[in-house]
């Protein structure tokens, strides 16, 4: 969807709304257009209503969208600037978690907020910081290279990559920790692949 005319009468929420939590490495130099590229970054909030869309300038990355704790869909970005995350939901408060599946090599994205049902808003709640925070530094083991592939011989592609299921984020979830990933496939501390 490249035009916001479809969303006339909807509630537009800016990226600097205090009810939005950012987990991982983000560039807030323009708080209305928050930039990022590292794998595994997360955007977390709660919203009211039956639908939620995301304003995002990207074109080359993939994202997991979790609604109420369950994987609702995978977004594969294109030249569009608005992505419908969910619609037709029960009219109540929902939790939302967006996680970036792909690594920095696929390019920088800019998150510019949400679009909700008319008259609806994000839920203003007290942010409870997790006791544990882990930063993972590494290579393809943390970016999730091939984690969605058919075999161990799969080629590098955004379709076969999901940092969410790599062992670092899985460990963080087991420990109830927020995490950040600084990793690029093939890049080593002492020696690079090849």
Short mmCIF file of N, CA and C in Angstrom, two decimals:
data_model
loop_
_atom_site.label_atom_id
_atom_site.label_comp_id
_atom_site.label_asym_id
_atom_site.label_seq_id
_atom_site.Cartn_x
_atom_site.Cartn_y
_atom_site.Cartn_z
N UNK A 1 0.87 -1.17 0.00
CA UNK A 1 0.00 0.00 0.00
C UNK A 1 0.91 1.22 0.00
N UNK A 2 0.87 2.01 -1.03
CA UNK A 2 1.77 3.15 -1.11
C UNK A 2 1.07 4.45 -0.76
N UNK A 3 -0.24 4.45 -0.60
CA UNK A 3 -0.96 5.68 -0.29
C UNK A 3 -1.69 5.52 1.03
N UNK A 4 -1.69 6.59 1.83
CA UNK A 4 -2.37 6.56 3.11
C UNK A 4 -3.84 6.96 2.97
N UNK A 5 -4.33 7.21 1.74
CA UNK A 5 -5.73 7.57 1.56
C UNK A 5 -6.65 6.46 2.07
N UNK A 6 -6.22 5.23 1.93
CA UNK A 6 -6.99 4.09 2.41
C UNK A 6 -7.22 4.19 3.92
N UNK A 7 -6.31 4.85 4.61
CA UNK A 7 -6.35 4.92 6.07
C UNK A 7 -6.94 6.22 6.60
N UNK A 8 -7.68 6.97 5.74
CA UNK A 8 -8.32 8.20 6.21
C UNK A 8 -9.25 7.87 7.36
N UNK A 9 -9.23 8.69 8.40
CA UNK A 9 -10.06 8.46 9.58
C UNK A 9 -9.42 7.54 10.59
N UNK A 10 -8.26 6.98 10.26
CA UNK A 10 -7.54 6.10 11.17
C UNK A 10 -6.71 6.92 12.14
N UNK A 11 -6.25 6.28 13.21
CA UNK A 11 -5.36 6.93 14.17
C UNK A 11 -3.92 6.69 13.73
N UNK A 12 -3.17 7.77 13.54
CA UNK A 12 -1.76 7.67 13.15
C UNK A 12 -0.89 7.91 14.39
N UNK A 13 0.00 6.95 14.67
CA UNK A 13 0.88 7.00 15.83
C UNK A 13 2.30 7.20 15.34
N UNK A 14 2.97 8.24 15.83
CA UNK A 14 4.36 8.51 15.43
C UNK A 14 5.34 7.55 16.09
N UNK A 15 6.51 7.43 15.49
CA UNK A 15 7.55 6.51 15.97
C UNK A 15 8.10 6.90 17.34
N UNK A 16 7.91 8.18 17.73
CA UNK A 16 8.44 8.61 19.04
C UNK A 16 7.40 8.51 20.14
N UNK A 17 6.29 7.82 19.91
CA UNK A 17 5.29 7.64 20.96
C UNK A 17 5.92 6.88 22.13
N UNK A 18 5.72 7.37 23.36
CA UNK A 18 6.37 6.73 24.52
C UNK A 18 5.88 5.31 24.81
N UNK A 19 4.80 4.87 24.19
CA UNK A 19 4.31 3.51 24.41
C UNK A 19 4.98 2.48 23.50
N UNK A 20 5.90 2.94 22.66
CA UNK A 20 6.65 2.01 21.78
C UNK A 20 8.00 1.72 22.43
N UNK A 21 8.32 0.43 22.57
CA UNK A 21 9.61 0.01 23.10
C UNK A 21 10.50 -0.47 21.95
N UNK A 22 11.74 -0.04 21.98
CA UNK A 22 12.73 -0.46 20.99
C UNK A 22 13.78 -1.29 21.70
N UNK A 23 14.03 -2.50 21.20
CA UNK A 23 15.02 -3.38 21.79
C UNK A 23 16.07 -3.70 20.73
N UNK A 24 17.32 -3.40 21.04
CA UNK A 24 18.40 -3.58 20.08
C UNK A 24 19.01 -2.24 19.74
N UNK A 25 19.76 -2.20 18.65
CA UNK A 25 20.46 -0.98 18.24
C UNK A 25 19.65 -0.21 17.20
N UNK A 26 19.27 1.03 17.55
CA UNK A 26 18.49 1.90 16.68
C UNK A 26 19.15 3.27 16.62
N UNK A 27 18.90 3.99 15.55
CA UNK A 27 19.38 5.36 15.37
C UNK A 27 18.18 6.29 15.56
N UNK A 28 18.18 7.04 16.66
CA UNK A 28 17.08 7.94 17.01
C UNK A 28 17.38 9.39 16.65
N UNK A 29 18.35 9.64 15.76
CA UNK A 29 18.69 11.02 15.43
C UNK A 29 17.50 11.77 14.85
N UNK A 30 16.59 11.07 14.16
CA UNK A 30 15.29 11.63 13.78
C UNK A 30 14.24 10.77 14.47
N UNK A 31 13.68 11.23 15.59
CA UNK A 31 12.77 10.39 16.37
C UNK A 31 11.46 10.04 15.66
N UNK A 32 11.14 10.74 14.57
CA UNK A 32 9.93 10.43 13.79
C UNK A 32 10.20 9.39 12.71
N UNK A 33 11.48 9.13 12.44
CA UNK A 33 11.89 8.15 11.44
C UNK A 33 13.10 7.39 11.99
N UNK A 34 12.83 6.36 12.78
CA UNK A 34 13.85 5.62 13.52
C UNK A 34 14.50 4.60 12.60
N UNK A 35 15.82 4.72 12.44
CA UNK A 35 16.55 3.87 11.50
C UNK A 35 17.23 2.69 12.21
N UNK A 36 17.38 1.59 11.46
CA UNK A 36 18.03 0.40 12.01
C UNK A 36 18.43 -0.52 10.88
N UNK A 37 19.37 -1.43 11.17
CA UNK A 37 19.73 -2.45 10.18
C UNK A 37 20.18 -3.77 10.80
N UNK A 38 20.56 -3.80 12.07
CA UNK A 38 21.05 -5.03 12.68
C UNK A 38 19.97 -6.09 12.75
N UNK A 39 20.36 -7.37 12.67
CA UNK A 39 19.35 -8.44 12.77
C UNK A 39 18.80 -8.52 14.20
N UNK A 40 17.57 -8.98 14.30
CA UNK A 40 16.99 -9.25 15.61
C UNK A 40 16.46 -8.05 16.35
N UNK A 41 16.57 -6.83 15.78
CA UNK A 41 16.00 -5.69 16.50
C UNK A 41 14.51 -5.91 16.66
N UNK A 42 13.95 -5.34 17.74
CA UNK A 42 12.55 -5.58 18.06
C UNK A 42 11.83 -4.27 18.35
N UNK A 43 10.57 -4.22 17.93
CA UNK A 43 9.68 -3.11 18.25
C UNK A 43 8.50 -3.75 18.97
N UNK A 44 8.21 -3.23 20.17
CA UNK A 44 7.22 -3.87 21.03
C UNK A 44 6.23 -2.82 21.54
N UNK A 45 4.93 -3.17 21.55
CA UNK A 45 3.90 -2.26 22.08
C UNK A 45 2.62 -3.03 22.31
N UNK A 46 1.59 -2.31 22.79
CA UNK A 46 0.23 -2.83 22.90
C UNK A 46 -0.68 -1.84 22.20
N UNK A 47 -1.69 -2.35 21.50
CA UNK A 47 -2.61 -1.45 20.79
C UNK A 47 -4.06 -1.87 21.01
N UNK A 48 -4.95 -0.90 20.87
CA UNK A 48 -6.38 -1.15 20.98
C UNK A 48 -6.97 -1.36 19.60
N UNK A 49 -8.05 -2.14 19.51
CA UNK A 49 -8.80 -2.22 18.27
C UNK A 49 -8.65 -3.52 17.51
N UNK A 50 -9.07 -3.46 16.24
CA UNK A 50 -9.15 -4.66 15.40
C UNK A 50 -8.05 -4.75 14.34
N UNK A 51 -7.30 -3.65 14.16
CA UNK A 51 -6.28 -3.67 13.10
C UNK A 51 -5.07 -2.83 13.50
N UNK A 52 -3.96 -3.13 12.84
CA UNK A 52 -2.73 -2.37 13.06
C UNK A 52 -1.89 -2.47 11.79
N UNK A 53 -1.41 -1.32 11.33
CA UNK A 53 -0.50 -1.27 10.20
C UNK A 53 0.77 -0.54 10.63
N UNK A 54 1.85 -0.77 9.89
CA UNK A 54 3.15 -0.19 10.22
C UNK A 54 3.60 0.71 9.07
N UNK A 55 4.08 1.91 9.42
CA UNK A 55 4.69 2.80 8.43
C UNK A 55 6.19 2.51 8.43
N UNK A 56 6.70 2.03 7.30
CA UNK A 56 8.08 1.57 7.23
C UNK A 56 8.66 1.83 5.84
N UNK A 57 9.81 2.47 5.82
CA UNK A 57 10.56 2.64 4.57
C UNK A 57 11.68 1.60 4.59
N UNK A 58 11.59 0.65 3.68
CA UNK A 58 12.55 -0.44 3.67
C UNK A 58 12.71 -0.93 2.25
N UNK A 59 12.24 -2.12 1.94
CA UNK A 59 12.30 -2.64 0.59
C UNK A 59 13.12 -3.90 0.42
N UNK A 60 13.83 -4.32 1.46
CA UNK A 60 14.71 -5.48 1.25
C UNK A 60 14.87 -6.36 2.47
N UNK A 61 14.00 -6.21 3.50
CA UNK A 61 14.14 -7.01 4.72
C UNK A 61 12.85 -7.77 5.01
N UNK A 62 12.95 -8.73 5.92
CA UNK A 62 11.80 -9.52 6.36
C UNK A 62 11.64 -9.38 7.87
N UNK A 63 10.37 -9.48 8.31
CA UNK A 63 10.03 -9.27 9.72
C UNK A 63 9.02 -10.30 10.20
N UNK A 64 9.18 -10.76 11.44
CA UNK A 64 8.15 -11.55 12.11
C UNK A 64 7.19 -10.58 12.78
N UNK A 65 5.90 -10.88 12.72
CA UNK A 65 4.88 -10.09 13.41
C UNK A 65 4.16 -11.02 14.38
N UNK A 66 4.32 -10.76 15.67
CA UNK A 66 3.66 -11.54 16.70
C UNK A 66 2.51 -10.73 17.28
N UNK A 67 1.32 -11.28 17.27
CA UNK A 67 0.15 -10.66 17.89
C UNK A 67 -0.26 -11.56 19.05
N UNK A 68 -0.38 -10.96 20.22
CA UNK A 68 -0.78 -11.70 21.43
C UNK A 68 0.06 -12.95 21.66
N UNK A 69 1.37 -12.81 21.41
CA UNK A 69 2.32 -13.88 21.71
C UNK A 69 2.44 -14.97 20.65
N UNK A 70 1.71 -14.85 19.53
CA UNK A 70 1.77 -15.88 18.49
C UNK A 70 2.23 -15.26 17.17
N UNK A 71 3.01 -16.03 16.42
CA UNK A 71 3.45 -15.56 15.11
C UNK A 71 2.21 -15.41 14.23
N UNK A 72 1.93 -14.17 13.83
CA UNK A 72 0.73 -13.86 13.05
C UNK A 72 1.05 -13.87 11.56
N UNK A 73 2.20 -13.30 11.18
CA UNK A 73 2.60 -13.30 9.78
C UNK A 73 4.05 -12.90 9.65
N UNK A 74 4.58 -13.12 8.46
CA UNK A 74 5.93 -12.67 8.11
C UNK A 74 5.76 -11.60 7.04
N UNK A 75 6.34 -10.44 7.28
CA UNK A 75 6.29 -9.33 6.32
C UNK A 75 7.55 -9.36 5.49
N UNK A 76 7.39 -9.35 4.18
CA UNK A 76 8.52 -9.26 3.23
C UNK A 76 8.39 -7.89 2.58
N UNK A 77 9.28 -6.97 2.90
CA UNK A 77 9.12 -5.60 2.44
C UNK A 77 9.36 -5.46 0.94
N UNK A 78 8.72 -4.43 0.38
CA UNK A 78 8.81 -4.10 -1.03
C UNK A 78 9.00 -2.58 -1.11
N UNK A 79 8.55 -1.97 -2.19
CA UNK A 79 8.62 -0.51 -2.29
C UNK A 79 7.48 0.17 -1.53
N UNK A 80 6.55 -0.60 -0.98
CA UNK A 80 5.45 -0.02 -0.20
C UNK A 80 6.00 0.70 1.03
N UNK A 81 5.20 1.60 1.59
CA UNK A 81 5.62 2.31 2.81
C UNK A 81 4.66 2.07 3.97
N UNK A 82 3.57 1.32 3.73
CA UNK A 82 2.64 0.94 4.78
C UNK A 82 2.36 -0.55 4.64
N UNK A 83 2.47 -1.28 5.76
CA UNK A 83 2.26 -2.72 5.77
C UNK A 83 1.18 -3.07 6.78
N UNK A 84 0.15 -3.79 6.34
CA UNK A 84 -0.91 -4.23 7.25
C UNK A 84 -0.35 -5.39 8.06
N UNK A 85 -0.28 -5.20 9.38
CA UNK A 85 0.22 -6.24 10.26
C UNK A 85 -0.89 -7.20 10.66
N UNK A 86 -2.08 -6.63 10.92
CA UNK A 86 -3.22 -7.46 11.31
C UNK A 86 -4.50 -6.68 11.07
N UNK A 87 -5.55 -7.39 10.71
CA UNK A 87 -6.88 -6.80 10.65
C UNK A 87 -7.90 -7.89 10.97
N UNK A 88 -9.12 -7.47 11.31
CA UNK A 88 -10.16 -8.42 11.67
C UNK A 88 -9.96 -9.06 13.02
N UNK A 89 -9.17 -8.44 13.88
CA UNK A 89 -8.95 -8.98 15.22
C UNK A 89 -10.14 -8.66 16.12
N UNK A 90 -10.22 -9.33 17.25
CA UNK A 90 -11.22 -9.01 18.26
C UNK A 90 -10.96 -7.59 18.76
N UNK A 91 -12.02 -6.82 18.99
CA UNK A 91 -11.89 -5.43 19.42
C UNK A 91 -11.53 -5.36 20.90
N UNK A 92 -10.24 -5.44 21.18
CA UNK A 92 -9.71 -5.41 22.55
C UNK A 92 -8.26 -4.94 22.49
N UNK A 93 -7.56 -5.00 23.60
CA UNK A 93 -6.14 -4.65 23.64
C UNK A 93 -5.31 -5.86 23.21
N UNK A 94 -4.35 -5.62 22.31
CA UNK A 94 -3.49 -6.69 21.79
C UNK A 94 -2.03 -6.33 22.02
N UNK A 95 -1.20 -7.34 22.25
CA UNK A 95 0.25 -7.13 22.30
C UNK A 95 0.80 -7.30 20.89
N UNK A 96 1.84 -6.54 20.60
CA UNK A 96 2.48 -6.59 19.28
C UNK A 96 3.99 -6.64 19.46
N UNK A 97 4.62 -7.57 18.77
CA UNK A 97 6.08 -7.66 18.74
C UNK A 97 6.49 -7.85 17.29
N UNK A 98 7.38 -6.97 16.82
CA UNK A 98 7.93 -7.07 15.48
C UNK A 98 9.41 -7.35 15.62
N UNK A 99 9.92 -8.40 14.97
CA UNK A 99 11.34 -8.72 15.03
C UNK A 99 11.91 -8.78 13.61
N UNK A 100 13.10 -8.23 13.45
CA UNK A 100 13.75 -8.24 12.13
C UNK A 100 14.44 -9.59 11.93
N UNK A 101 14.08 -10.28 10.88
CA UNK A 101 14.61 -11.60 10.57
C UNK A 101 15.96 -11.54 9.87
N UNK A 102 16.15 -10.53 9.03
CA UNK A 102 17.31 -10.46 8.13
C UNK A 102 18.44 -9.61 8.71
N UNK A 103 19.61 -9.77 8.14
CA UNK A 103 20.78 -9.09 8.68
C UNK A 103 21.06 -7.76 7.98
N UNK A 104 22.04 -7.05 8.51
CA UNK A 104 22.35 -5.69 8.06
C UNK A 104 22.72 -5.61 6.58
N UNK A 105 23.24 -6.68 6.02
CA UNK A 105 23.63 -6.69 4.61
C UNK A 105 22.46 -6.38 3.68
N UNK A 106 21.22 -6.57 4.14
CA UNK A 106 20.05 -6.33 3.31
C UNK A 106 19.60 -4.86 3.33
N UNK A 107 20.24 -4.02 4.12
CA UNK A 107 19.96 -2.60 4.05
C UNK A 107 19.30 -2.00 5.27
N UNK A 108 19.31 -0.68 5.29
CA UNK A 108 18.77 0.11 6.40
C UNK A 108 17.27 0.31 6.20
N UNK A 109 16.54 0.27 7.31
CA UNK A 109 15.10 0.52 7.31
C UNK A 109 14.82 1.73 8.19
N UNK A 110 13.66 2.36 7.96
CA UNK A 110 13.22 3.50 8.78
C UNK A 110 11.78 3.28 9.20
N UNK A 111 11.58 3.10 10.50
CA UNK A 111 10.25 2.91 11.08
C UNK A 111 9.66 4.27 11.41
N UNK A 112 8.41 4.52 10.94
CA UNK A 112 7.79 5.83 11.14
C UNK A 112 6.47 5.79 11.89
N UNK A 113 6.14 4.65 12.49
CA UNK A 113 4.96 4.59 13.36
C UNK A 113 3.93 3.58 12.92
N UNK A 114 2.74 3.70 13.53
CA UNK A 114 1.65 2.76 13.31
C UNK A 114 0.39 3.48 12.85
N UNK A 115 -0.50 2.73 12.26
CA UNK A 115 -1.84 3.20 11.92
C UNK A 115 -2.83 2.23 12.56
N UNK A 116 -3.74 2.78 13.38
CA UNK A 116 -4.73 1.97 14.09
C UNK A 116 -6.13 2.36 13.65
N UNK A 117 -7.11 1.60 14.13
CA UNK A 117 -8.51 1.96 13.89
C UNK A 117 -8.75 3.39 14.38
N UNK A 118 -9.68 4.10 13.73
CA UNK A 118 -10.03 5.45 14.15
C UNK A 118 -10.42 5.50 15.62
N UNK A 119 -9.89 6.47 16.35
CA UNK A 119 -10.20 6.63 17.76
C UNK A 119 -9.45 5.69 18.69
N UNK A 120 -8.65 4.80 18.15
CA UNK A 120 -7.88 3.85 18.98
C UNK A 120 -6.47 4.38 19.18
N UNK A 121 -5.78 3.82 20.16
CA UNK A 121 -4.45 4.32 20.52
C UNK A 121 -3.59 3.16 21.01
N UNK A 122 -2.31 3.43 21.18
CA UNK A 122 -1.45 2.49 21.86
C UNK A 122 -1.79 2.53 23.34
N UNK A 123 -1.59 1.43 24.02
CA UNK A 123 -1.90 1.36 25.44
C UNK A 123 -0.75 1.96 26.23
N UNK A 124 -1.07 2.96 27.00
CA UNK A 124 -0.07 3.60 27.85
C UNK A 124 0.17 2.71 29.06
N UNK A 125 1.30 2.08 29.10
CA UNK A 125 1.60 1.19 30.21
C UNK A 125 2.99 1.48 30.73
N UNK A 126 3.21 1.12 31.96
CA UNK A 126 4.53 1.31 32.57
C UNK A 126 5.46 0.26 31.97
N UNK A 127 6.57 0.72 31.44
CA UNK A 127 7.55 -0.21 30.86
C UNK A 127 8.31 -0.89 31.99
N UNK A 128 8.26 -2.19 31.98
CA UNK A 128 9.01 -2.96 32.99
C UNK A 128 10.22 -3.55 32.28
N UNK A 129 11.39 -3.02 32.59
CA UNK A 129 12.61 -3.49 31.95
C UNK A 129 12.94 -4.89 32.45
N UNK A 130 13.38 -5.72 31.52
CA UNK A 130 13.77 -7.07 31.91
C UNK A 130 15.06 -7.00 32.71
N UNK A 131 15.19 -7.89 33.67
CA UNK A 131 16.37 -7.90 34.54
C UNK A 131 17.63 -8.24 33.76
N UNK A 132 17.48 -9.05 32.74
CA UNK A 132 18.64 -9.50 31.98
C UNK A 132 18.65 -8.88 30.59
N UNK A 133 19.85 -8.49 30.15
CA UNK A 133 20.07 -8.00 28.80
C UNK A 133 21.33 -8.69 28.29
N UNK A 134 21.25 -9.20 27.07
CA UNK A 134 22.38 -9.91 26.49
C UNK A 134 22.69 -9.31 25.12
N UNK A 135 23.96 -9.08 24.84
CA UNK A 135 24.37 -8.67 23.51
C UNK A 135 25.19 -9.80 22.90
N UNK A 136 24.77 -10.24 21.72
CA UNK A 136 25.45 -11.31 21.00
C UNK A 136 26.27 -10.68 19.88
N UNK A 137 27.57 -10.99 19.84
CA UNK A 137 28.47 -10.49 18.80
C UNK A 137 28.98 -11.70 18.04
N UNK A 138 28.84 -11.68 16.72
CA UNK A 138 29.30 -12.85 15.99
C UNK A 138 29.03 -12.78 14.51
N UNK A 139 28.77 -13.96 13.96
CA UNK A 139 28.61 -14.09 12.51
C UNK A 139 27.27 -14.75 12.19
N UNK A 140 27.26 -15.63 11.19
CA UNK A 140 26.02 -16.22 10.70
C UNK A 140 25.29 -17.06 11.74
N UNK A 141 25.99 -17.51 12.77
CA UNK A 141 25.32 -18.27 13.83
C UNK A 141 24.24 -17.42 14.51
N UNK A 142 24.48 -16.13 14.62
CA UNK A 142 23.51 -15.24 15.26
C UNK A 142 22.56 -14.58 14.27
N UNK A 143 22.98 -14.44 13.00
CA UNK A 143 22.08 -13.83 12.01
C UNK A 143 21.00 -14.81 11.55
N UNK A 144 21.21 -16.08 11.81
CA UNK A 144 20.22 -17.09 11.40
C UNK A 144 20.39 -17.53 9.96
N UNK A 145 21.60 -17.40 9.43
CA UNK A 145 21.88 -17.84 8.06
C UNK A 145 21.40 -19.29 7.86
N UNK A 146 20.51 -19.51 6.90
CA UNK A 146 20.06 -20.86 6.57
C UNK A 146 19.10 -21.50 7.56
N UNK A 147 18.71 -20.78 8.61
CA UNK A 147 17.86 -21.38 9.64
C UNK A 147 16.48 -21.77 9.12
N UNK A 148 16.05 -21.20 7.99
CA UNK A 148 14.76 -21.54 7.39
C UNK A 148 14.95 -22.31 6.09
N UNK A 149 16.18 -22.77 5.86
CA UNK A 149 16.48 -23.49 4.62
C UNK A 149 16.06 -24.95 4.68
N UNK A 150 16.03 -25.59 3.51
CA UNK A 150 15.63 -27.00 3.41
C UNK A 150 16.75 -27.94 3.84
N UNK A 151 18.00 -27.48 3.75
CA UNK A 151 19.13 -28.33 4.12
C UNK A 151 20.29 -27.45 4.56
N UNK A 152 21.34 -28.09 5.03
CA UNK A 152 22.53 -27.35 5.46
C UNK A 152 23.30 -26.77 4.28
N UNK A 153 22.90 -27.14 3.07
CA UNK A 153 23.57 -26.66 1.86
C UNK A 153 22.86 -25.47 1.22
N UNK A 154 21.85 -24.90 1.88
CA UNK A 154 21.08 -23.83 1.24
C UNK A 154 21.97 -22.59 1.04
N UNK A 155 21.63 -21.82 0.01
CA UNK A 155 22.41 -20.63 -0.31
C UNK A 155 21.93 -19.44 0.51
N UNK A 156 22.75 -18.41 0.57
CA UNK A 156 22.43 -17.20 1.31
C UNK A 156 21.27 -16.47 0.64
N UNK A 157 20.19 -16.23 1.39
CA UNK A 157 19.05 -15.48 0.87
C UNK A 157 18.20 -14.99 2.03
N UNK A 158 17.42 -13.97 1.78
CA UNK A 158 16.56 -13.48 2.86
C UNK A 158 15.46 -14.47 3.19
N UNK A 159 15.06 -15.30 2.23
CA UNK A 159 14.01 -16.29 2.47
C UNK A 159 14.43 -17.37 3.47
N UNK A 160 15.72 -17.67 3.51
CA UNK A 160 16.19 -18.76 4.38
C UNK A 160 16.81 -18.26 5.68
N UNK A 161 16.68 -16.96 5.95
CA UNK A 161 17.32 -16.39 7.13
C UNK A 161 16.27 -15.95 8.16
N UNK A 162 16.51 -16.29 9.42
CA UNK A 162 15.68 -15.79 10.51
C UNK A 162 16.51 -15.73 11.78
N UNK A 163 16.92 -14.53 12.14
CA UNK A 163 17.71 -14.37 13.36
C UNK A 163 16.92 -14.79 14.59
N UNK A 164 15.60 -14.72 14.52
CA UNK A 164 14.74 -15.05 15.67
C UNK A 164 14.95 -16.48 16.16
N UNK A 165 15.24 -17.41 15.24
CA UNK A 165 15.40 -18.81 15.64
C UNK A 165 16.87 -19.21 15.80
N UNK A 166 17.79 -18.26 15.66
CA UNK A 166 19.20 -18.59 15.91
C UNK A 166 19.37 -18.85 17.41
N UNK A 167 20.48 -19.49 17.79
CA UNK A 167 20.58 -19.95 19.17
C UNK A 167 20.69 -18.82 20.19
N UNK A 168 21.22 -17.66 19.82
CA UNK A 168 21.32 -16.54 20.76
C UNK A 168 19.96 -16.04 21.22
N UNK A 169 19.07 -15.64 20.30
CA UNK A 169 17.73 -15.22 20.70
C UNK A 169 16.94 -16.31 21.42
N UNK A 170 17.14 -17.58 21.03
CA UNK A 170 16.45 -18.65 21.75
C UNK A 170 16.92 -18.71 23.21
N UNK A 171 18.22 -18.57 23.41
CA UNK A 171 18.76 -18.55 24.78
C UNK A 171 18.21 -17.35 25.56
N UNK A 172 18.17 -16.18 24.93
CA UNK A 172 17.65 -14.99 25.60
C UNK A 172 16.20 -15.19 26.04
N UNK A 173 15.39 -15.78 25.19
CA UNK A 173 13.99 -16.02 25.56
C UNK A 173 13.88 -17.00 26.71
N UNK A 174 14.73 -18.03 26.73
CA UNK A 174 14.74 -18.99 27.84
C UNK A 174 15.10 -18.30 29.16
N UNK A 175 15.98 -17.30 29.08
CA UNK A 175 16.42 -16.58 30.28
C UNK A 175 15.57 -15.34 30.56
N UNK A 176 14.50 -15.14 29.78
CA UNK A 176 13.63 -13.96 29.90
C UNK A 176 14.47 -12.68 29.84
N UNK A 177 15.31 -12.59 28.82
CA UNK A 177 16.21 -11.46 28.66
C UNK A 177 15.93 -10.74 27.35
N UNK A 178 16.09 -9.41 27.36
CA UNK A 178 16.11 -8.66 26.11
C UNK A 178 17.48 -8.87 25.50
N UNK A 179 17.55 -8.82 24.16
CA UNK A 179 18.84 -9.08 23.51
C UNK A 179 19.09 -8.13 22.36
N UNK A 180 20.34 -8.02 22.03
CA UNK A 180 20.80 -7.23 20.89
C UNK A 180 21.80 -8.09 20.13
N UNK A 181 21.74 -8.01 18.80
CA UNK A 181 22.65 -8.80 17.97
C UNK A 181 23.52 -7.86 17.13
N UNK A 182 24.83 -8.04 17.22
CA UNK A 182 25.77 -7.35 16.34
C UNK A 182 26.51 -8.46 15.61
N UNK A 183 26.03 -8.78 14.40
CA UNK A 183 26.58 -9.92 13.68
C UNK A 183 26.39 -9.74 12.18
N UNK A 184 27.36 -10.23 11.42
CA UNK A 184 27.30 -10.23 9.97
C UNK A 184 27.80 -11.58 9.49
N UNK A 185 27.05 -12.22 8.61
CA UNK A 185 27.47 -13.53 8.09
C UNK A 185 28.85 -13.43 7.44
N UNK A 186 29.70 -14.37 7.82
CA UNK A 186 31.03 -14.44 7.22
C UNK A 186 32.07 -13.55 7.86
N UNK A 187 31.67 -12.69 8.79
CA UNK A 187 32.63 -11.79 9.43
C UNK A 187 33.09 -12.37 10.77
N UNK A 188 34.37 -12.55 10.89
CA UNK A 188 34.92 -13.10 12.11
C UNK A 188 35.71 -12.06 12.90
N UNK A 189 36.03 -12.38 14.13
CA UNK A 189 36.82 -11.48 14.97
C UNK A 189 38.27 -11.47 14.49
N UNK A 190 38.81 -12.64 14.15
CA UNK A 190 40.19 -12.76 13.71
C UNK A 190 40.28 -12.95 12.19
N UNK A 191 39.38 -13.77 11.65
CA UNK A 191 39.46 -14.10 10.23
C UNK A 191 38.04 -14.19 9.66
N UNK A 192 37.85 -13.64 8.46
CA UNK A 192 36.55 -13.72 7.81
C UNK A 192 36.43 -15.00 7.00
N UNK A 193 35.18 -15.42 6.73
CA UNK A 193 34.93 -16.60 5.90
C UNK A 193 35.51 -16.38 4.51
N UNK A 194 36.22 -17.36 3.99
CA UNK A 194 36.77 -17.29 2.65
C UNK A 194 38.00 -16.43 2.52
#
